[in-house]
PDB file of C-alpha atoms in Angstrom:
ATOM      1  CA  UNK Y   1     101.212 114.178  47.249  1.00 67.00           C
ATOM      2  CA  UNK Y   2     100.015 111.481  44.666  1.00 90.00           C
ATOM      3  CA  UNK Y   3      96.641 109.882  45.160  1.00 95.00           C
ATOM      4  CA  UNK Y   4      96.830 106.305  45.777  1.00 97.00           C
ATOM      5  CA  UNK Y   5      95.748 104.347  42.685  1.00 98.00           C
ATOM      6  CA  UNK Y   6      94.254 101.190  43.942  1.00 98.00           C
ATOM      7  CA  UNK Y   7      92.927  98.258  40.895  1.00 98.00           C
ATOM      8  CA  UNK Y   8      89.649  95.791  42.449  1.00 98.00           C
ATOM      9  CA  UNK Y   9      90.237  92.391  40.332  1.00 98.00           C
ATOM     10  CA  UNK Y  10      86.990  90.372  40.977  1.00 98.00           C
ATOM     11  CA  UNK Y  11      84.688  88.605  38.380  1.00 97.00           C
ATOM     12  CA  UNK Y  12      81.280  89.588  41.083  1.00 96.00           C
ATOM     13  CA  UNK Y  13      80.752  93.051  39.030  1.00 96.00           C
ATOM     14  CA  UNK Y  14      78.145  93.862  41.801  1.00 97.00           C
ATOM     15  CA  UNK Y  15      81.254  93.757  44.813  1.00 97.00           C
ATOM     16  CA  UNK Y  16      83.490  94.986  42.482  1.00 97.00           C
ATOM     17  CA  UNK Y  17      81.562  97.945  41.739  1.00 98.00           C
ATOM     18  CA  UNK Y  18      80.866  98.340  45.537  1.00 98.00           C
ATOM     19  CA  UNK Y  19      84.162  98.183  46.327  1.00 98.00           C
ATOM     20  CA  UNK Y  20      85.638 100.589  43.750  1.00 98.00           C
ATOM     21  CA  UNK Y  21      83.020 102.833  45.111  1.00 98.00           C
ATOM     22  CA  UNK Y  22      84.304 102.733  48.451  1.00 98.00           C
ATOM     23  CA  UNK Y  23      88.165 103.138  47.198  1.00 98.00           C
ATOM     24  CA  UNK Y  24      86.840 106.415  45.893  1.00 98.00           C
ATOM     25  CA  UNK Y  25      84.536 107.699  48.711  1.00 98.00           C
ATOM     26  CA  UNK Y  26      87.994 107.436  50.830  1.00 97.00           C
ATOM     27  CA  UNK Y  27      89.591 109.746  48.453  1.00 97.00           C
ATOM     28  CA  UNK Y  28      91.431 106.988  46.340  1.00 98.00           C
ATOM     29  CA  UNK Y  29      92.013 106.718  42.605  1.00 98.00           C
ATOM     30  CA  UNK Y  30      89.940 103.323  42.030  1.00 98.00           C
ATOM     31  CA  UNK Y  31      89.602 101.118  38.694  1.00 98.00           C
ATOM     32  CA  UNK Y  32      87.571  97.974  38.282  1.00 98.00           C
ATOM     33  CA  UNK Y  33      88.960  94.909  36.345  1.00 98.00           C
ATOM     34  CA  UNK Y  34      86.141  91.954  36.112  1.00 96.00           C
ATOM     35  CA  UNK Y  35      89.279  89.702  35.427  1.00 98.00           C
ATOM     36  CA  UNK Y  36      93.297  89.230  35.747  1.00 98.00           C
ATOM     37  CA  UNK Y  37      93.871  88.946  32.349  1.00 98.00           C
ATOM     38  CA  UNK Y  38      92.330  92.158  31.874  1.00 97.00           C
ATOM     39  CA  UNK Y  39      94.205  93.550  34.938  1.00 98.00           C
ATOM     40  CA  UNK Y  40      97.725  92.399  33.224  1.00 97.00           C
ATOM     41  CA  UNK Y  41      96.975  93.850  29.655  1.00 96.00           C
ATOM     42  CA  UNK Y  42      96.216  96.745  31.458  1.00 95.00           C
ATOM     43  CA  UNK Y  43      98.517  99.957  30.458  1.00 92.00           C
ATOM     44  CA  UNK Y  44      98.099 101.313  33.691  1.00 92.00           C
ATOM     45  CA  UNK Y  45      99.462  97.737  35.318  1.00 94.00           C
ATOM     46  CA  UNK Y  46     102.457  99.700  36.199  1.00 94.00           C
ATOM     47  CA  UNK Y  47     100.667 102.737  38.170  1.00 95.00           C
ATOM     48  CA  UNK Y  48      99.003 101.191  40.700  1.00 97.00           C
ATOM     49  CA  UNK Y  49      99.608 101.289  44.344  1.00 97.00           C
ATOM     50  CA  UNK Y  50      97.439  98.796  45.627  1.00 98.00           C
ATOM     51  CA  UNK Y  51      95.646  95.700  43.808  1.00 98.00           C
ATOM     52  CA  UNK Y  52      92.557  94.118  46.072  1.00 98.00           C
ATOM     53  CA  UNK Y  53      91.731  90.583  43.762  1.00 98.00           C
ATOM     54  CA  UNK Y  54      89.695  87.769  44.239  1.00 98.00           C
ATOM     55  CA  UNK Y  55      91.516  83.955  44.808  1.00 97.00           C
ATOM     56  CA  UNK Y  56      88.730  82.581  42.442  1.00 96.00           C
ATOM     57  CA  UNK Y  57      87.806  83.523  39.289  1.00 97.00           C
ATOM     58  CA  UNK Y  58      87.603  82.142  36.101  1.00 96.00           C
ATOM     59  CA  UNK Y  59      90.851  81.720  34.044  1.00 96.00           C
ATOM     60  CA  UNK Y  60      93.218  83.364  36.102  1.00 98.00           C
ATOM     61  CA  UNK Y  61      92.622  83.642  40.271  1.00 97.00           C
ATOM     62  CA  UNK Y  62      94.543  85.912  42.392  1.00 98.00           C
ATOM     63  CA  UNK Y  63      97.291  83.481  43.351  1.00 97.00           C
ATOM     64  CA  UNK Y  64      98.287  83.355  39.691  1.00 97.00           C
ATOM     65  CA  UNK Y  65      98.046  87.047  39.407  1.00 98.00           C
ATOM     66  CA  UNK Y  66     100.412  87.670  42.551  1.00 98.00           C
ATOM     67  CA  UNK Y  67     103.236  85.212  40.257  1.00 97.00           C
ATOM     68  CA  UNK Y  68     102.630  86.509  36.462  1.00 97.00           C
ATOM     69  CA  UNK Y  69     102.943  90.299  38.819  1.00 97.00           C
ATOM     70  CA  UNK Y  70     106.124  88.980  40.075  1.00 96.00           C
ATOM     71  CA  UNK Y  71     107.074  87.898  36.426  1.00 96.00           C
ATOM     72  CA  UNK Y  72     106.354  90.928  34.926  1.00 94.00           C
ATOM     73  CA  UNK Y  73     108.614  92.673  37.710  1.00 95.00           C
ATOM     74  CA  UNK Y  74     105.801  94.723  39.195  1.00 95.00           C
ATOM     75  CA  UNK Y  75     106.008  94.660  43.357  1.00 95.00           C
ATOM     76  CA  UNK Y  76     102.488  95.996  43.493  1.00 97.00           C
ATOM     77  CA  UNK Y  77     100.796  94.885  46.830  1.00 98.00           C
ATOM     78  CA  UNK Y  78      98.116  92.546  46.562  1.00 98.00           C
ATOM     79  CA  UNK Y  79      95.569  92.190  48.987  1.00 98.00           C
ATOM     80  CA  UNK Y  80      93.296  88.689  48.367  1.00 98.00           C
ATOM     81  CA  UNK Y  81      89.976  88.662  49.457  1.00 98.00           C
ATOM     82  CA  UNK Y  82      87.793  85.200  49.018  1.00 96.00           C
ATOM     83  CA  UNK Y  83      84.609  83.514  50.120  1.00 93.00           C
ATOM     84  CA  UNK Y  84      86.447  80.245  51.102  1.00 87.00           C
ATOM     85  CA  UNK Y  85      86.874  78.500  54.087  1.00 85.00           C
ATOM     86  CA  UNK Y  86      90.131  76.445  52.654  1.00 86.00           C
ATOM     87  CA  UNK Y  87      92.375  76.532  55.990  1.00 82.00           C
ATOM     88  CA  UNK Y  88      95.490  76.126  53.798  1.00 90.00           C
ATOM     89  CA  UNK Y  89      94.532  79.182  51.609  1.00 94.00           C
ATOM     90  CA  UNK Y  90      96.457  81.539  54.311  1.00 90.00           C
ATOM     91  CA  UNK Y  91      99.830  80.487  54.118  1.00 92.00           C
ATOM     92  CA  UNK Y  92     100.017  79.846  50.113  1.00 94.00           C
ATOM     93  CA  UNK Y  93      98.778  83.291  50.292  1.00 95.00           C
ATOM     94  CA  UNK Y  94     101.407  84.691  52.676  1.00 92.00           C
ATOM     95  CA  UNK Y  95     104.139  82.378  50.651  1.00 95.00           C
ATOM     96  CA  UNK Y  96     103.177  83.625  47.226  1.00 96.00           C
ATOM     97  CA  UNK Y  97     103.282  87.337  48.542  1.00 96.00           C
ATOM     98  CA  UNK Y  98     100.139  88.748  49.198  1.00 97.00           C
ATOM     99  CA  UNK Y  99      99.844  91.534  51.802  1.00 97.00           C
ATOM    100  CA  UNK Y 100      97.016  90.548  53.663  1.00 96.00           C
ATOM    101  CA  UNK Y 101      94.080  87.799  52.482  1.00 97.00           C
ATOM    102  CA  UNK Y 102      90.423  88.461  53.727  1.00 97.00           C
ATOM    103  CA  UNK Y 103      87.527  86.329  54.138  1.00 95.00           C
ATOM    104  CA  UNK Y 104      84.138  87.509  52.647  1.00 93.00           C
ATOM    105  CA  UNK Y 105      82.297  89.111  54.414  1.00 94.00           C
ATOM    106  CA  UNK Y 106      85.072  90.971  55.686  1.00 95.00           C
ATOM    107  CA  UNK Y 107      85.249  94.314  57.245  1.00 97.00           C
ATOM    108  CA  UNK Y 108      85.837  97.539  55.633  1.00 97.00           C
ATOM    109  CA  UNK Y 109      87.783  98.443  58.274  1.00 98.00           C
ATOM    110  CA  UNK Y 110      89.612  95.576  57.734  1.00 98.00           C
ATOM    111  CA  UNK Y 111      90.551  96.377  54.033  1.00 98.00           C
ATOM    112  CA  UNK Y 112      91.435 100.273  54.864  1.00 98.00           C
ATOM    113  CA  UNK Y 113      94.062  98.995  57.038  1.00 98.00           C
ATOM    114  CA  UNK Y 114      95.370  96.626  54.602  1.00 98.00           C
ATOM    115  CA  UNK Y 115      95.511  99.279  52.059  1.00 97.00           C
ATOM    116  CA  UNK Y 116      96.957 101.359  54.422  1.00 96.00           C
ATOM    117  CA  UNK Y 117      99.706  99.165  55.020  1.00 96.00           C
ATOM    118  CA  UNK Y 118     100.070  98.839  51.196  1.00 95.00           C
ATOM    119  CA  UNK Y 119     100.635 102.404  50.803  1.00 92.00           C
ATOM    120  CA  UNK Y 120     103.628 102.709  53.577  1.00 88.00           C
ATOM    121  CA  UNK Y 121     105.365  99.857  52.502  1.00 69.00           C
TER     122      UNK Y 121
END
């Protein structure tokens, strides 16, 4: 069985660190990206099983990630985590295709099972 191969997109390096840490210490394969660009000039773009990114960042949020994904033809699930309270965030998440969207602080119980779902899907 393949490890699952999961990408943290997030511009905090201190969370994104943390949460890359916690991919691993759950017995995933974990990389950190401290932006989408980065993410999408990535070689290993097309390996991953799971992509956790911020909504906001600068350049390139999550939202746009999730369409230039969709562009490139890569179904990768997304889960969106962000820090705002913007009641209309959840459905132009759901309609852009993200898997789950969490607000900060969220759970880490929260994210396994969204990764969890990923990884069945």
């Amino acid at each position: 069985m393949t490890i699952p191969f999961v990408a943290v997109v997030d511009d905090d390096e201190p969370l994104c660190s943390s949460l890359v840490d916690l991919m691993r210490s759950v017995g995933y394969r974990a990389e950190a990206f401290t932006s989408a660009e980065t993410l999408l000039t990535s070689a290993g773009r097309f390996a991953l099983d799971c992509i956790i990114a911020d909504v906001h960042m600068p350049g390139m949020g999550g939202l746009d990630l999730i369409r230039e994904l969709q562009q490139q033809g890569i179904a990768t699930p997304v889960i969106l985590i962000t820090a705002l309270p913007d009641k209309y965030l959840d459905d132009e998440a759901v309609s852009r295709g993200a898997l789950c969207l969490l607000r900060k602080p969220f759970e880490t119980s929260s994210l396994l099972d969204c990764i969890e779902r990923s990884l069945v899907r």
